Amino acid sequence: MSDSLPIAFVVPLQGPTGIYGPSCLACGELAAEQLNAVDGILGKHVELVVVDGGREPEVVAAEVGALVDSGRVKAVAGWHISAVRQAITRRIGGKVVYAYAAMHEGRDDTPGVFMLGERPINQLLPAAHWMREQLGVGRWAVVGNDYVFPRVTGATARLALADGPSTVVSETYVPLGTTNFSRVLTDLELCRTSNEVDGVIMLLMGQDAVHFNRQFARQGLSDRLARLSPAVEENTLLGGGAGAHENLYAAAAYFDGLDTAESSELARAYYARYGRWAPALNAVGESCYEAILFLARLGKTTGSMAVADVGAMASGTFYDGPRGLVRLDGNLLDQDVYLASANGLAFEIQEQIARAT
């Protein structure tokens, strides 16, 4: 290959979302190795320049901006919270292609930004409908971190469910990094006792979700209130311990053990590369793998990595990956989404709740 294509790979290595970091790094590295074993991206060797996305958003954005301005990187990819994404787009929007891997609250029309994760319309909302139909859970208390993704997603759920048989009864948002949920749990206990709620929509990230689930179980709420989350994954289950997840459900486009040909292919390659004690293979890590391969697909389709040229990747384009068949819808992805129940430290798929159309 003639030279390299350096990519700013923004993933959390500290803070509440640092729990996802090892999975992100392993999956990103695997994607780069697989591409480099063939012809990289645009004939160039893929180089991941790791940026710690677990710091304050403006700090992360400043580092990414300096890398872009100096020409050190030619694209940006990775999993990080929406507050970090917004800071990055304010700093470098329109300068380079940005493959944002995480589930998100909705469209971001910044030139060059592609939003590859799940969003409420194909993740949280169909999951809530399933839980109403199958479990009779329909009166929800939202508990989330206090930043853009949880707040917008909570508001979306409140508005979308208002005219149906389900409803959002309350919304509570706590700072990212909260470790003590005693007041929140007391309020939930009172609401359950008065028969006001029968489920909790958890919009808590990483270690915050671990603390919440442990305390939720210790307070004896697990058998009385169902929990539903678009963010809980295998690392969260490991952190919480086997006894913290009774009546807990998660919605995502990928789970370790998802029984499809595409997901099985990734799992075989992942565990062959990293072995039995690999970081958890989960939706967060897989989304990073997806983002790096998306950049390769973008380059192959458009023959370029320039923001001005990526419009050649037409809306409506279908392609397949570990999540199965996905479809580009503007700068968003439509994808299959599944609902799973936690069983100790693993997930059991219950049903496919959304399809790429």
mmCIF file of C-alpha atoms in Angstrom:
data_model
loop_
_atom_site.group_PDB
_atom_site.id
_atom_site.type_symbol
_atom_site.label_atom_id
_atom_site.label_comp_id
_atom_site.label_asym_id
_atom_site.label_seq_id
_atom_site.Cartn_x
_atom_site.Cartn_y
_atom_site.Cartn_z
ATOM 1 C CA MET A 1 0.000 0.000 0.000
ATOM 2 C CA SER A 2 1.240 3.473 -0.834
ATOM 3 C CA ASP A 3 0.684 5.079 2.573
ATOM 4 C CA SER A 4 -1.681 5.120 5.528
ATOM 5 C CA LEU A 5 -5.178 6.364 6.238
ATOM 6 C CA PRO A 6 -5.166 7.524 9.881
ATOM 7 C CA ILE A 7 -8.546 7.598 11.633
ATOM 8 C CA ALA A 8 -9.229 9.330 14.948
ATOM 9 C CA PHE A 9 -10.789 6.467 16.900
ATOM 10 C CA VAL A 10 -12.727 8.139 19.716
ATOM 11 C CA VAL A 11 -13.713 5.670 22.443
ATOM 12 C CA PRO A 12 -14.102 6.050 26.241
ATOM 13 C CA LEU A 13 -11.117 4.942 28.311
ATOM 14 C CA GLN A 14 -12.167 6.504 31.624
ATOM 15 C CA GLY A 15 -15.200 7.766 33.499
ATOM 16 C CA PRO A 16 -18.613 6.081 33.704
ATOM 17 C CA THR A 17 -18.494 4.926 30.069
ATOM 18 C CA GLY A 18 -14.905 3.665 30.368
ATOM 19 C CA ILE A 19 -16.410 0.245 31.095
ATOM 20 C CA TYR A 20 -17.012 -0.030 27.339
ATOM 21 C CA GLY A 21 -13.451 0.911 26.362
ATOM 22 C CA PRO A 22 -11.800 -2.531 26.120
ATOM 23 C CA SER A 23 -14.597 -3.842 23.896
ATOM 24 C CA CYS A 24 -14.368 -0.781 21.656
ATOM 25 C CA LEU A 25 -10.594 -1.060 21.290
ATOM 26 C CA ALA A 26 -10.668 -4.785 20.556
ATOM 27 C CA CYS A 27 -13.414 -4.523 17.938
ATOM 28 C CA GLY A 28 -11.847 -1.487 16.259
ATOM 29 C CA GLU A 29 -8.460 -3.193 16.124
ATOM 30 C CA LEU A 30 -10.011 -6.328 14.609
ATOM 31 C CA ALA A 31 -11.728 -4.301 11.891
ATOM 32 C CA ALA A 32 -8.496 -2.501 11.007
ATOM 33 C CA GLU A 33 -6.541 -5.761 10.902
ATOM 34 C CA GLN A 34 -9.100 -7.397 8.634
ATOM 35 C CA LEU A 35 -9.090 -4.448 6.245
ATOM 36 C CA ASN A 36 -5.296 -4.235 6.206
ATOM 37 C CA ALA A 37 -5.075 -7.948 5.410
ATOM 38 C CA VAL A 38 -6.756 -7.148 2.077
ATOM 39 C CA ASP A 39 -6.327 -3.610 0.732
ATOM 40 C CA GLY A 40 -7.162 -1.307 3.626
ATOM 41 C CA ILE A 41 -9.280 1.704 2.698
ATOM 42 C CA LEU A 42 -8.741 3.257 -0.717
ATOM 43 C CA GLY A 43 -5.578 1.167 -0.984
ATOM 44 C CA LYS A 44 -4.162 2.729 2.163
ATOM 45 C CA HIS A 45 -3.149 1.072 5.427
ATOM 46 C CA VAL A 46 -5.741 1.765 8.146
ATOM 47 C CA GLU A 47 -4.211 3.353 11.245
ATOM 48 C CA LEU A 48 -6.326 3.946 14.338
ATOM 49 C CA VAL A 49 -5.276 7.009 16.325
ATOM 50 C CA VAL A 50 -6.945 6.410 19.699
ATOM 51 C CA VAL A 51 -8.549 9.411 21.422
ATOM 52 C CA ASP A 52 -9.982 9.014 24.922
ATOM 53 C CA GLY A 53 -13.659 9.891 24.540
ATOM 54 C CA GLY A 54 -14.377 9.461 28.259
ATOM 55 C CA ARG A 55 -13.200 12.956 29.173
ATOM 56 C CA GLU A 56 -15.128 16.230 29.142
ATOM 57 C CA PRO A 57 -16.669 16.853 25.693
ATOM 58 C CA GLU A 58 -14.750 20.055 24.936
ATOM 59 C CA VAL A 59 -11.448 18.410 25.886
ATOM 60 C CA VAL A 60 -12.119 15.518 23.511
ATOM 61 C CA ALA A 61 -13.215 17.904 20.762
ATOM 62 C CA ALA A 62 -10.065 20.003 21.132
ATOM 63 C CA GLU A 63 -7.837 16.954 20.687
ATOM 64 C CA VAL A 64 -9.793 15.696 17.681
ATOM 65 C CA GLY A 65 -9.800 19.195 16.198
ATOM 66 C CA ALA A 66 -6.029 19.484 16.512
ATOM 67 C CA LEU A 67 -5.577 16.104 14.810
ATOM 68 C CA VAL A 68 -7.860 17.123 11.940
ATOM 69 C CA ASP A 69 -6.397 20.609 11.511
ATOM 70 C CA SER A 70 -2.849 19.274 11.388
ATOM 71 C CA GLY A 71 -3.766 16.620 8.827
ATOM 72 C CA ARG A 72 -2.758 13.889 11.279
ATOM 73 C CA VAL A 73 -6.106 12.132 10.736
ATOM 74 C CA LYS A 74 -8.333 11.913 7.665
ATOM 75 C CA ALA A 75 -11.555 10.643 9.297
ATOM 76 C CA VAL A 76 -13.191 10.193 12.695
ATOM 77 C CA ALA A 77 -15.006 7.133 14.039
ATOM 78 C CA GLY A 78 -15.956 5.475 17.307
ATOM 79 C CA TRP A 79 -18.412 5.130 20.188
ATOM 80 C CA HIS A 80 -18.884 7.990 22.672
ATOM 81 C CA ILE A 81 -21.817 9.791 24.237
ATOM 82 C CA SER A 82 -23.839 12.328 22.258
ATOM 83 C CA ALA A 83 -22.488 15.260 24.266
ATOM 84 C CA VAL A 84 -19.015 14.375 22.995
ATOM 85 C CA ARG A 85 -20.333 13.969 19.448
ATOM 86 C CA GLN A 86 -21.925 17.401 19.521
ATOM 87 C CA ALA A 87 -18.704 18.997 20.770
ATOM 88 C CA ILE A 88 -16.703 17.249 18.048
ATOM 89 C CA THR A 89 -19.086 18.304 15.284
ATOM 90 C CA ARG A 90 -18.959 21.908 16.482
ATOM 91 C CA ARG A 91 -15.175 21.753 16.240
ATOM 92 C CA ILE A 92 -14.574 19.789 13.020
ATOM 93 C CA GLY A 93 -17.986 19.533 11.342
ATOM 94 C CA GLY A 94 -17.711 19.379 7.554
ATOM 95 C CA LYS A 95 -13.929 18.961 7.488
ATOM 96 C CA VAL A 96 -13.691 15.150 7.510
ATOM 97 C CA VAL A 97 -16.058 12.177 7.432
ATOM 98 C CA TYR A 98 -17.284 11.213 10.898
ATOM 99 C CA ALA A 99 -18.736 7.709 11.457
ATOM 100 C CA TYR A 100 -20.571 7.921 14.770
ATOM 101 C CA ALA A 101 -21.172 4.424 16.074
ATOM 102 C CA ALA A 102 -23.394 4.906 19.133
ATOM 103 C CA MET A 103 -27.136 4.682 19.536
ATOM 104 C CA HIS A 104 -28.404 8.219 19.341
ATOM 105 C CA GLU A 105 -31.345 10.543 19.865
ATOM 106 C CA GLY A 106 -31.958 11.486 16.201
ATOM 107 C CA ARG A 107 -30.597 13.089 13.090
ATOM 108 C CA ASP A 108 -27.486 15.276 12.971
ATOM 109 C CA ASP A 109 -27.254 17.024 9.603
ATOM 110 C CA THR A 110 -23.636 18.165 9.964
ATOM 111 C CA PRO A 111 -21.926 17.544 6.574
ATOM 112 C CA GLY A 112 -19.896 14.346 6.585
ATOM 113 C CA VAL A 113 -21.499 12.918 9.738
ATOM 114 C CA PHE A 114 -23.030 9.415 9.500
ATOM 115 C CA MET A 115 -25.128 8.205 12.428
ATOM 116 C CA LEU A 116 -24.762 4.424 12.425
ATOM 117 C CA GLY A 117 -26.438 3.403 15.666
ATOM 118 C CA GLU A 118 -29.959 2.642 16.769
ATOM 119 C CA ARG A 119 -32.400 5.440 17.519
ATOM 120 C CA PRO A 120 -35.672 5.643 19.503
ATOM 121 C CA ILE A 121 -37.958 4.953 16.531
ATOM 122 C CA ASN A 122 -36.418 1.530 15.875
ATOM 123 C CA GLN A 123 -35.126 0.686 19.355
ATOM 124 C CA LEU A 124 -36.791 2.042 22.495
ATOM 125 C CA LEU A 125 -40.304 2.609 21.167
ATOM 126 C CA PRO A 126 -40.870 -0.850 19.621
ATOM 127 C CA ALA A 127 -39.326 -2.371 22.764
ATOM 128 C CA ALA A 128 -41.830 -0.501 24.938
ATOM 129 C CA HIS A 129 -44.683 -1.677 22.703
ATOM 130 C CA TRP A 130 -43.466 -5.286 23.000
ATOM 131 C CA MET A 131 -43.317 -5.068 26.768
ATOM 132 C CA ARG A 132 -46.848 -3.699 26.890
ATOM 133 C CA GLU A 133 -48.196 -6.467 24.683
ATOM 134 C CA GLN A 134 -46.220 -9.369 26.138
ATOM 135 C CA LEU A 135 -45.748 -8.391 29.784
ATOM 136 C CA GLY A 136 -48.461 -5.831 30.454
ATOM 137 C CA VAL A 137 -45.880 -3.193 31.378
ATOM 138 C CA GLY A 138 -46.999 0.246 30.235
ATOM 139 C CA ARG A 139 -46.600 2.860 32.984
ATOM 140 C CA TRP A 140 -43.022 3.990 32.785
ATOM 141 C CA ALA A 141 -40.691 5.977 34.995
ATOM 142 C CA VAL A 142 -37.680 7.264 33.052
ATOM 143 C CA VAL A 143 -34.347 7.337 34.896
ATOM 144 C CA GLY A 144 -31.447 8.692 32.871
ATOM 145 C CA ASN A 145 -28.203 10.614 32.897
ATOM 146 C CA ASP A 146 -28.467 14.347 32.504
ATOM 147 C CA TYR A 147 -27.221 15.062 28.994
ATOM 148 C CA VAL A 148 -28.625 15.232 25.496
ATOM 149 C CA PHE A 149 -29.218 11.550 24.588
ATOM 150 C CA PRO A 150 -31.197 10.547 27.701
ATOM 151 C CA ARG A 151 -33.178 13.788 27.833
ATOM 152 C CA VAL A 152 -34.151 13.810 24.152
ATOM 153 C CA THR A 153 -34.854 10.068 24.177
ATOM 154 C CA GLY A 154 -36.957 10.406 27.330
ATOM 155 C CA ALA A 155 -38.925 13.270 25.821
ATOM 156 C CA THR A 156 -39.390 11.299 22.598
ATOM 157 C CA ALA A 157 -40.752 8.345 24.549
ATOM 158 C CA ARG A 158 -43.080 10.586 26.532
ATOM 159 C CA LEU A 159 -44.523 12.182 23.388
ATOM 160 C CA ALA A 160 -44.654 9.002 21.305
ATOM 161 C CA LEU A 161 -46.392 6.938 23.971
ATOM 162 C CA ALA A 162 -48.830 9.639 25.072
ATOM 163 C CA ASP A 163 -51.637 8.710 22.672
ATOM 164 C CA GLY A 164 -51.421 4.957 23.196
ATOM 165 C CA PRO A 165 -51.950 2.407 25.970
ATOM 166 C CA SER A 166 -48.507 3.147 27.446
ATOM 167 C CA THR A 167 -47.400 6.328 29.146
ATOM 168 C CA VAL A 168 -44.361 7.953 30.743
ATOM 169 C CA VAL A 169 -45.376 8.856 34.289
ATOM 170 C CA SER A 170 -42.165 10.563 35.431
ATOM 171 C CA GLU A 171 -38.679 11.524 34.261
ATOM 172 C CA THR A 172 -35.627 11.784 36.516
ATOM 173 C CA TYR A 173 -32.159 12.757 35.284
ATOM 174 C CA VAL A 174 -28.985 12.484 37.342
ATOM 175 C CA PRO A 175 -25.417 13.647 36.606
ATOM 176 C CA LEU A 176 -23.164 11.327 34.645
ATOM 177 C CA GLY A 177 -21.020 9.604 37.272
ATOM 178 C CA THR A 178 -23.779 9.138 39.871
ATOM 179 C CA THR A 179 -23.070 6.276 42.270
ATOM 180 C CA ASN A 180 -25.824 6.664 44.891
ATOM 181 C CA PHE A 181 -29.393 6.165 43.658
ATOM 182 C CA SER A 182 -31.086 5.935 47.059
ATOM 183 C CA ARG A 183 -33.359 8.940 46.501
ATOM 184 C CA VAL A 184 -34.340 7.772 43.010
ATOM 185 C CA LEU A 185 -35.094 4.276 44.302
ATOM 186 C CA THR A 186 -37.164 5.627 47.193
ATOM 187 C CA ASP A 187 -39.287 7.557 44.702
ATOM 188 C CA LEU A 188 -39.677 4.450 42.545
ATOM 189 C CA GLU A 189 -40.721 2.435 45.594
ATOM 190 C CA LEU A 190 -43.399 4.997 46.434
ATOM 191 C CA CYS A 191 -44.669 5.057 42.851
ATOM 192 C CA ARG A 192 -44.823 1.268 42.745
ATOM 193 C CA THR A 193 -46.594 1.062 46.101
ATOM 194 C CA SER A 194 -49.225 3.530 44.909
ATOM 195 C CA ASN A 195 -49.593 1.541 41.669
ATOM 196 C CA GLU A 196 -48.440 4.453 39.488
ATOM 197 C CA VAL A 197 -45.648 2.669 37.596
ATOM 198 C CA ASP A 198 -44.810 -0.879 36.569
ATOM 199 C CA GLY A 199 -41.632 -0.300 34.581
ATOM 200 C CA VAL A 200 -38.438 1.759 34.458
ATOM 201 C CA ILE A 201 -36.894 3.008 31.222
ATOM 202 C CA MET A 202 -33.177 3.139 32.051
ATOM 203 C CA LEU A 203 -31.218 5.741 30.113
ATOM 204 C CA LEU A 204 -28.129 5.368 32.288
ATOM 205 C CA MET A 205 -24.676 4.832 30.800
ATOM 206 C CA GLY A 206 -21.949 2.375 31.749
ATOM 207 C CA GLN A 207 -20.932 2.310 35.385
ATOM 208 C CA ASP A 208 -23.949 4.404 36.376
ATOM 209 C CA ALA A 209 -26.188 1.591 35.128
ATOM 210 C CA VAL A 210 -24.101 -0.923 37.082
ATOM 211 C CA HIS A 211 -24.589 1.011 40.337
ATOM 212 C CA PHE A 212 -28.290 1.501 39.650
ATOM 213 C CA ASN A 213 -28.925 -2.185 38.906
ATOM 214 C CA ARG A 214 -27.113 -3.362 42.026
ATOM 215 C CA GLN A 215 -29.010 -0.951 44.275
ATOM 216 C CA PHE A 216 -32.300 -1.650 42.495
ATOM 217 C CA ALA A 217 -31.922 -5.360 43.237
ATOM 218 C CA ARG A 218 -30.826 -4.801 46.858
ATOM 219 C CA GLN A 219 -33.939 -2.689 47.448
ATOM 220 C CA GLY A 220 -36.078 -5.612 46.310
ATOM 221 C CA LEU A 221 -37.543 -3.880 43.271
ATOM 222 C CA SER A 222 -36.491 -6.423 40.649
ATOM 223 C CA ASP A 223 -39.531 -8.643 40.956
ATOM 224 C CA ARG A 224 -41.948 -5.703 41.108
ATOM 225 C CA LEU A 225 -40.704 -3.361 38.370
ATOM 226 C CA ALA A 226 -39.504 -4.329 34.923
ATOM 227 C CA ARG A 227 -36.493 -2.478 33.509
ATOM 228 C CA LEU A 228 -35.920 -1.611 29.856
ATOM 229 C CA SER A 229 -32.718 -0.098 28.480
ATOM 230 C CA PRO A 230 -31.284 0.778 25.057
ATOM 231 C CA ALA A 231 -27.788 0.963 26.570
ATOM 232 C CA VAL A 232 -27.332 -2.012 28.907
ATOM 233 C CA GLU A 233 -24.995 -4.598 27.357
ATOM 234 C CA GLU A 234 -22.745 -7.482 28.343
ATOM 235 C CA ASN A 235 -20.179 -5.367 30.230
ATOM 236 C CA THR A 236 -22.984 -3.883 32.321
ATOM 237 C CA LEU A 237 -24.203 -7.371 33.227
ATOM 238 C CA LEU A 238 -20.696 -8.452 34.215
ATOM 239 C CA GLY A 239 -20.254 -5.326 36.332
ATOM 240 C CA GLY A 240 -23.588 -5.704 38.072
ATOM 241 C CA GLY A 241 -23.244 -9.379 38.947
ATOM 242 C CA ALA A 242 -25.614 -12.249 38.258
ATOM 243 C CA GLY A 243 -28.156 -11.291 40.921
ATOM 244 C CA ALA A 244 -28.830 -7.723 39.761
ATOM 245 C CA HIS A 245 -30.744 -8.303 36.535
ATOM 246 C CA GLU A 246 -34.018 -10.087 37.182
ATOM 247 C CA ASN A 247 -36.751 -8.628 34.960
ATOM 248 C CA LEU A 248 -34.249 -6.543 32.962
ATOM 249 C CA TYR A 249 -34.631 -6.144 29.187
ATOM 250 C CA ALA A 250 -32.389 -4.537 26.607
ATOM 251 C CA ALA A 251 -32.974 -3.478 22.997
ATOM 252 C CA ALA A 252 -30.064 -3.395 20.556
ATOM 253 C CA ALA A 253 -29.001 -4.271 17.020
ATOM 254 C CA TYR A 254 -26.377 -6.690 18.299
ATOM 255 C CA PHE A 255 -25.865 -9.083 21.204
ATOM 256 C CA ASP A 256 -23.092 -11.578 21.770
ATOM 257 C CA GLY A 257 -24.597 -14.926 20.824
ATOM 258 C CA LEU A 258 -27.065 -13.431 18.348
ATOM 259 C CA ASP A 259 -27.906 -16.434 16.189
ATOM 260 C CA THR A 260 -27.480 -15.061 12.684
ATOM 261 C CA ALA A 261 -24.894 -15.997 10.068
ATOM 262 C CA GLU A 262 -23.496 -12.462 9.999
ATOM 263 C CA SER A 263 -23.111 -12.109 13.775
ATOM 264 C CA SER A 264 -21.658 -15.600 14.086
ATOM 265 C CA GLU A 265 -18.956 -14.720 11.561
ATOM 266 C CA LEU A 266 -17.851 -11.751 13.666
ATOM 267 C CA ALA A 267 -17.915 -13.819 16.865
ATOM 268 C CA ARG A 268 -15.723 -16.527 15.326
ATOM 269 C CA ALA A 269 -13.168 -13.980 14.108
ATOM 270 C CA TYR A 270 -13.250 -12.056 17.399
ATOM 271 C CA TYR A 271 -12.666 -15.008 19.707
ATOM 272 C CA ALA A 272 -10.095 -16.516 17.344
ATOM 273 C CA ARG A 273 -8.193 -13.226 17.544
ATOM 274 C CA TYR A 274 -8.491 -12.506 21.276
ATOM 275 C CA GLY A 275 -9.214 -15.847 22.892
ATOM 276 C CA ARG A 276 -11.482 -16.989 25.659
ATOM 277 C CA TRP A 277 -10.767 -14.031 27.940
ATOM 278 C CA ALA A 278 -11.480 -11.359 25.344
ATOM 279 C CA PRO A 279 -13.297 -8.170 26.350
ATOM 280 C CA ALA A 280 -17.050 -8.612 26.101
ATOM 281 C CA LEU A 281 -18.340 -8.733 22.542
ATOM 282 C CA ASN A 282 -21.350 -6.452 22.692
ATOM 283 C CA ALA A 283 -23.409 -3.848 20.839
ATOM 284 C CA VAL A 284 -21.010 -1.048 21.814
ATOM 285 C CA GLY A 285 -17.892 -2.834 20.598
ATOM 286 C CA GLU A 286 -19.609 -4.170 17.490
ATOM 287 C CA SER A 287 -20.731 -0.648 16.617
ATOM 288 C CA CYS A 288 -17.057 0.400 16.529
ATOM 289 C CA TYR A 289 -16.286 -2.516 14.218
ATOM 290 C CA GLU A 290 -19.266 -1.418 12.112
ATOM 291 C CA ALA A 291 -18.012 2.183 11.949
ATOM 292 C CA ILE A 292 -14.544 1.251 10.654
ATOM 293 C CA LEU A 293 -16.014 -1.069 8.023
ATOM 294 C CA PHE A 294 -18.492 1.650 7.059
ATOM 295 C CA LEU A 295 -15.599 3.984 6.247
ATOM 296 C CA ALA A 296 -14.153 1.247 4.009
ATOM 297 C CA ARG A 297 -17.504 0.810 2.284
ATOM 298 C CA LEU A 298 -17.822 4.555 1.857
ATOM 299 C CA GLY A 299 -14.391 4.718 0.261
ATOM 300 C CA LYS A 300 -15.135 1.799 -2.051
ATOM 301 C CA THR A 301 -18.464 3.273 -3.170
ATOM 302 C CA THR A 302 -17.375 6.883 -3.643
ATOM 303 C CA GLY A 303 -13.675 6.453 -4.385
ATOM 304 C CA SER A 304 -12.950 9.160 -1.852
ATOM 305 C CA MET A 305 -12.950 10.070 1.814
ATOM 306 C CA ALA A 306 -13.650 13.760 1.166
ATOM 307 C CA VAL A 307 -16.821 15.221 2.658
ATOM 308 C CA ALA A 308 -17.690 16.827 -0.684
ATOM 309 C CA ASP A 309 -17.704 13.409 -2.386
ATOM 310 C CA VAL A 310 -19.476 11.131 0.094
ATOM 311 C CA GLY A 311 -22.916 12.104 -1.207
ATOM 312 C CA ALA A 312 -22.292 9.446 -3.849
ATOM 313 C CA MET A 313 -23.182 6.933 -1.123
ATOM 314 C CA ALA A 314 -26.835 7.184 -2.014
ATOM 315 C CA SER A 315 -29.657 7.101 0.484
ATOM 316 C CA GLY A 316 -31.395 3.743 0.213
ATOM 317 C CA THR A 317 -28.168 1.785 -0.262
ATOM 318 C CA PHE A 318 -28.361 -1.674 1.314
ATOM 319 C CA TYR A 319 -25.356 -3.602 2.581
ATOM 320 C CA ASP A 320 -24.733 -6.337 5.117
ATOM 321 C CA GLY A 321 -22.509 -6.655 8.149
ATOM 322 C CA PRO A 322 -22.550 -8.261 11.623
ATOM 323 C CA ARG A 323 -25.958 -6.678 12.253
ATOM 324 C CA GLY A 324 -27.347 -8.283 9.119
ATOM 325 C CA LEU A 325 -28.839 -6.248 6.296
ATOM 326 C CA VAL A 326 -28.787 -2.486 6.912
ATOM 327 C CA ARG A 327 -29.980 0.413 4.790
ATOM 328 C CA LEU A 328 -28.608 3.931 4.566
ATOM 329 C CA ASP A 329 -31.397 6.466 5.111
ATOM 330 C CA GLY A 330 -29.828 9.849 4.450
ATOM 331 C CA ASN A 331 -27.003 9.826 6.979
ATOM 332 C CA LEU A 332 -28.753 7.327 9.283
ATOM 333 C CA LEU A 333 -28.885 3.529 9.244
ATOM 334 C CA ASP A 334 -32.014 1.408 9.352
ATOM 335 C CA GLN A 335 -31.180 -1.943 10.880
ATOM 336 C CA ASP A 336 -32.630 -5.017 12.528
ATOM 337 C CA VAL A 337 -33.122 -4.541 16.286
ATOM 338 C CA TYR A 338 -33.746 -7.224 18.897
ATOM 339 C CA LEU A 339 -35.198 -7.340 22.391
ATOM 340 C CA ALA A 340 -33.373 -9.542 24.892
ATOM 341 C CA SER A 341 -33.896 -10.442 28.519
ATOM 342 C CA ALA A 342 -31.021 -10.621 30.978
ATOM 343 C CA ASN A 343 -30.344 -14.054 32.397
ATOM 344 C CA GLY A 344 -27.623 -13.638 34.980
ATOM 345 C CA LEU A 345 -24.549 -12.508 33.045
ATOM 346 C CA ALA A 346 -25.902 -13.140 29.546
ATOM 347 C CA PHE A 347 -28.785 -12.145 27.309
ATOM 348 C CA GLU A 348 -31.503 -14.298 25.795
ATOM 349 C CA ILE A 349 -33.039 -12.956 22.582
ATOM 350 C CA GLN A 350 -36.818 -12.721 22.892
ATOM 351 C CA GLU A 351 -37.867 -11.260 19.560
ATOM 352 C CA GLN A 352 -36.820 -9.133 16.607
ATOM 353 C CA ILE A 353 -38.642 -5.831 17.101
ATOM 354 C CA ALA A 354 -37.472 -3.777 14.087
ATOM 355 C CA ARG A 355 -36.212 -4.499 10.570
ATOM 356 C CA ALA A 356 -34.113 -2.646 8.015
ATOM 357 C CA THR A 357 -36.650 -1.550 5.399
#
